Amino acid sequence: MTDLPGIVITGASGRMGQMLIRTVLDSPRARLVGALERTGHDWIGRDLGEAMGGAPINLAVTDDPLEAFARAHAVIDFTAPAATVEFAGIAAQARCVHVIGTTGFSDDDLHAIGAAARHATIIRAGNMSLGVNLLVQLTRKVAAALDEDFDIEVIEAHHNQKVDAPSGTALMLGEAAALGRGVRLDDVSDRGRDGITGKRQRGHIGFSAIRGGDIVGEHDVMFAATGERVILRHIATDRAVFARGALKAALWGQGRKPGEYDMMDVLGLNEN
Ligand SMILES: NC(=O)C1=CN([C@@H]2O[C@H](COP(=O)(O)OP(=O)(O)OC[C@H]3O[C@@H](n4cnc5c(N)ncnc54)[C@H](O)[C@@H]3O)[C@@H](O)[C@H]2O)C=CC1
Ligand SMILES: O=C(O)C1=N[C@H](C(=O)O)C[C@H](O)C1
């Protein structure tokens, strides 16, 4: 039992944090060794099981990442960009695998994470579900097969608490479409259309974001031509799909050499 990889969950009280804690506690392949929340949060110092509304599990929620990461083999982190950048440096010092599900990073944030990955095993993906990672591959293939007569639009829908747009998944899908077309997403991306936008430009990739209620996560990639449309779609109805993927990544990362990996590596979906 004690030989099982020890996992720390950051953002313990969050939507994903709680799902991840349940997933690790239910797993026969890992053990939960820490739960982290931000300083000042009312869960700090409380027993995690009780804070989640159940029986005590003899594990207190902490706000000290140094102390928590020191006893972990992996940290699973679905929090916010600033926190994740800080955790990347600390996880690298502690020599534990850092699984990053957080989205909404700036270019500077991504640069800092890349620097940490010189000394640490980091697995980062805007979506950890098997279905979305398959959809990414399909998107690249369809974009390569259909020419610019097909306008590409990425449409995503999420719950009303989400703070970033486009979603991390939408950006993964946009990158895949751009790769399939042999262009850079930055050169063809259309975001935030409003007002007199002018006609759509041929070859551009558009993004639209819907926010409402408790939508877990829905993504369409539309290829729209004159007279026909192809639509690739993924609908997540349960956050467990992300948590299972993240735990799989944490276990896959054990003993792996330092570097930045993604879920394609974990799932064996990378193609030559
Ligand atoms: N890659 C994937 O498969 C998925 C990614 N996400 C992403 O995960 C992130 C979190 O999503 P949710 O759980 O819905 O958000 P949430 O707002 O419910 O949870 C975030 C938690 O992080 C905590 N936190 C913030 N700063 C912290 C710090 N410095 N130390 C410790 N804890 C800190 C907050 O207090 C909160 O409890 C978002 O960026 C979201 O887009 C969400 C679902 C799937
Ligand atoms: O914030 C969320 O909830 C989700 N975020 C990820 C994203 O930005 O794509 C993954 C999933 O869609 C849920």
Short mmCIF file of C-alpha atoms in Angstrom, two decimals, residues 69-209:
data_model
loop_
_atom_site.label_atom_id
_atom_site.label_comp_id
_atom_site.label_asym_id
_atom_site.label_seq_id
_atom_site.Cartn_x
_atom_site.Cartn_y
_atom_site.Cartn_z
CA PHE A 69 5.14 18.39 -2.57
CA ALA A 70 8.13 17.07 -0.55
CA ARG A 71 6.16 13.90 0.30
CA ALA A 72 4.60 13.42 -3.18
CA HIS A 73 5.50 11.44 -6.30
CA ALA A 74 3.09 13.58 -8.36
CA VAL A 75 1.09 16.78 -8.07
CA ILE A 76 -2.18 17.06 -9.98
CA ASP A 77 -2.95 20.71 -10.50
CA PHE A 78 -6.20 22.22 -11.80
CA THR A 79 -6.11 25.73 -10.29
CA ALA A 80 -5.28 29.07 -11.95
CA PRO A 81 -2.35 30.22 -14.14
CA ALA A 82 -0.41 32.19 -11.47
CA ALA A 83 -0.68 29.33 -8.96
CA THR A 84 0.34 26.72 -11.54
CA VAL A 85 3.44 28.69 -12.60
CA GLU A 86 4.50 28.88 -8.94
CA PHE A 87 3.81 25.17 -8.41
CA ALA A 88 5.86 24.24 -11.50
CA GLY A 89 9.02 25.65 -9.88
CA ILE A 90 8.30 23.98 -6.53
CA ALA A 91 7.43 20.59 -8.10
CA ALA A 92 10.70 20.74 -10.06
CA GLN A 93 12.65 21.33 -6.82
CA ALA A 94 10.77 18.50 -5.11
CA ARG A 95 11.43 16.20 -8.11
CA CYS A 96 7.79 15.23 -8.43
CA VAL A 97 5.77 14.83 -11.62
CA HIS A 98 3.56 17.86 -12.26
CA VAL A 99 0.29 17.18 -14.09
CA ILE A 100 -1.18 20.49 -15.26
CA GLY A 101 -4.85 20.75 -16.21
CA THR A 102 -5.10 24.50 -15.62
CA THR A 103 -6.00 26.60 -18.71
CA GLY A 104 -5.82 30.29 -19.61
CA PHE A 105 -2.02 30.72 -19.64
CA SER A 106 -0.24 33.74 -21.14
CA ASP A 107 2.81 33.25 -23.35
CA ASP A 108 5.01 34.26 -20.38
CA ASP A 109 3.34 31.62 -18.19
CA LEU A 110 3.98 28.95 -20.83
CA HIS A 111 7.60 30.05 -21.06
CA ALA A 112 8.01 29.68 -17.27
CA ILE A 113 6.43 26.21 -17.36
CA GLY A 114 8.77 25.25 -20.21
CA ALA A 115 11.74 26.40 -18.11
CA ALA A 116 10.60 24.25 -15.16
CA ALA A 117 10.28 21.27 -17.53
CA ARG A 118 14.05 21.36 -18.08
CA HIS A 119 14.35 19.86 -14.58
CA ALA A 120 10.98 18.20 -14.08
CA THR A 121 8.49 15.89 -15.74
CA ILE A 122 5.49 18.02 -16.65
CA ILE A 123 2.39 16.72 -18.39
CA ARG A 124 0.12 19.55 -19.51
CA ALA A 125 -3.10 19.44 -21.53
CA GLY A 126 -6.09 21.74 -21.88
CA ASN A 127 -8.23 18.63 -21.82
CA MET A 128 -7.34 15.29 -20.22
CA SER A 129 -10.21 13.20 -21.63
CA LEU A 130 -9.57 10.39 -24.09
CA GLY A 131 -12.43 11.58 -26.30
CA VAL A 132 -11.12 15.12 -26.76
CA ASN A 133 -7.59 13.94 -27.49
CA LEU A 134 -9.00 11.67 -30.21
CA LEU A 135 -11.01 14.64 -31.51
CA VAL A 136 -7.79 16.65 -31.74
CA GLN A 137 -6.30 13.98 -34.01
CA LEU A 138 -9.46 13.82 -36.13
CA THR A 139 -9.50 17.60 -36.45
CA ARG A 140 -5.97 17.66 -37.78
CA LYS A 141 -6.79 14.96 -40.34
CA VAL A 142 -10.04 16.54 -41.54
CA ALA A 143 -8.38 19.98 -41.78
CA ALA A 144 -5.63 18.44 -43.91
CA ALA A 145 -8.17 16.69 -46.14
CA LEU A 146 -10.49 19.66 -46.76
CA ASP A 147 -9.18 22.78 -48.47
CA GLU A 148 -9.94 26.42 -47.65
CA ASP A 149 -13.35 26.16 -49.36
CA PHE A 150 -14.26 24.80 -45.90
CA ASP A 151 -14.30 27.56 -43.27
CA ILE A 152 -13.19 26.21 -39.87
CA GLU A 153 -15.05 27.38 -36.75
CA VAL A 154 -14.41 26.11 -33.21
CA ILE A 155 -17.45 26.49 -30.94
CA GLU A 156 -17.26 25.74 -27.23
CA ALA A 157 -19.76 25.82 -24.35
CA HIS A 158 -19.02 25.81 -20.61
CA HIS A 159 -20.59 26.53 -17.21
CA ASN A 160 -21.11 30.09 -16.02
CA GLN A 161 -18.17 30.00 -13.56
CA LYS A 162 -15.47 29.51 -16.20
CA VAL A 163 -13.05 32.47 -16.28
CA ASP A 164 -11.04 31.93 -19.51
CA ALA A 165 -12.04 31.96 -23.18
CA PRO A 166 -11.51 30.39 -25.61
CA SER A 167 -11.27 27.22 -23.55
CA GLY A 168 -7.98 25.34 -23.41
CA THR A 169 -9.65 22.60 -25.44
CA ALA A 170 -10.82 25.03 -28.13
CA LEU A 171 -7.23 26.25 -28.46
CA MET A 172 -5.97 22.65 -28.76
CA LEU A 173 -8.54 22.05 -31.52
CA GLY A 174 -7.61 25.31 -33.26
CA GLU A 175 -3.92 24.38 -33.12
CA ALA A 176 -4.72 20.96 -34.59
CA ALA A 177 -6.75 22.51 -37.42
CA ALA A 178 -3.94 24.96 -38.17
CA LEU A 179 -1.39 22.15 -38.14
CA GLY A 180 -3.54 20.17 -40.58
CA ARG A 181 -3.71 23.21 -42.86
CA GLY A 182 0.04 23.84 -42.54
CA VAL A 183 -0.38 27.35 -41.06
CA ARG A 184 0.34 29.04 -37.71
CA LEU A 185 -2.79 29.51 -35.58
CA ASP A 186 -1.60 32.99 -34.52
CA ASP A 187 -1.68 34.07 -38.18
CA VAL A 188 -5.26 32.89 -38.91
CA SER A 189 -7.11 33.05 -35.60
CA ASP A 190 -10.42 35.05 -35.46
CA ARG A 191 -11.49 35.69 -31.88
CA GLY A 192 -14.17 37.87 -30.36
CA ARG A 193 -16.10 39.01 -33.44
CA ASP A 194 -18.36 41.97 -32.59
CA GLY A 195 -19.81 44.87 -34.57
CA ILE A 196 -18.98 45.55 -38.23
CA THR A 197 -16.35 42.85 -38.54
CA GLY A 198 -16.16 42.71 -42.33
CA LYS A 199 -16.54 39.49 -44.26
CA ARG A 200 -14.96 36.31 -43.02
CA GLN A 201 -11.45 35.87 -44.38
CA ARG A 202 -10.72 32.71 -46.35
CA GLY A 203 -8.43 30.34 -44.41
CA HIS A 204 -9.14 31.87 -41.00
CA ILE A 205 -10.07 29.74 -37.97
CA GLY A 206 -12.87 31.26 -35.89
CA PHE A 207 -13.63 30.80 -32.19
CA SER A 208 -16.94 31.26 -30.35
CA ALA A 209 -17.58 30.75 -26.63
#
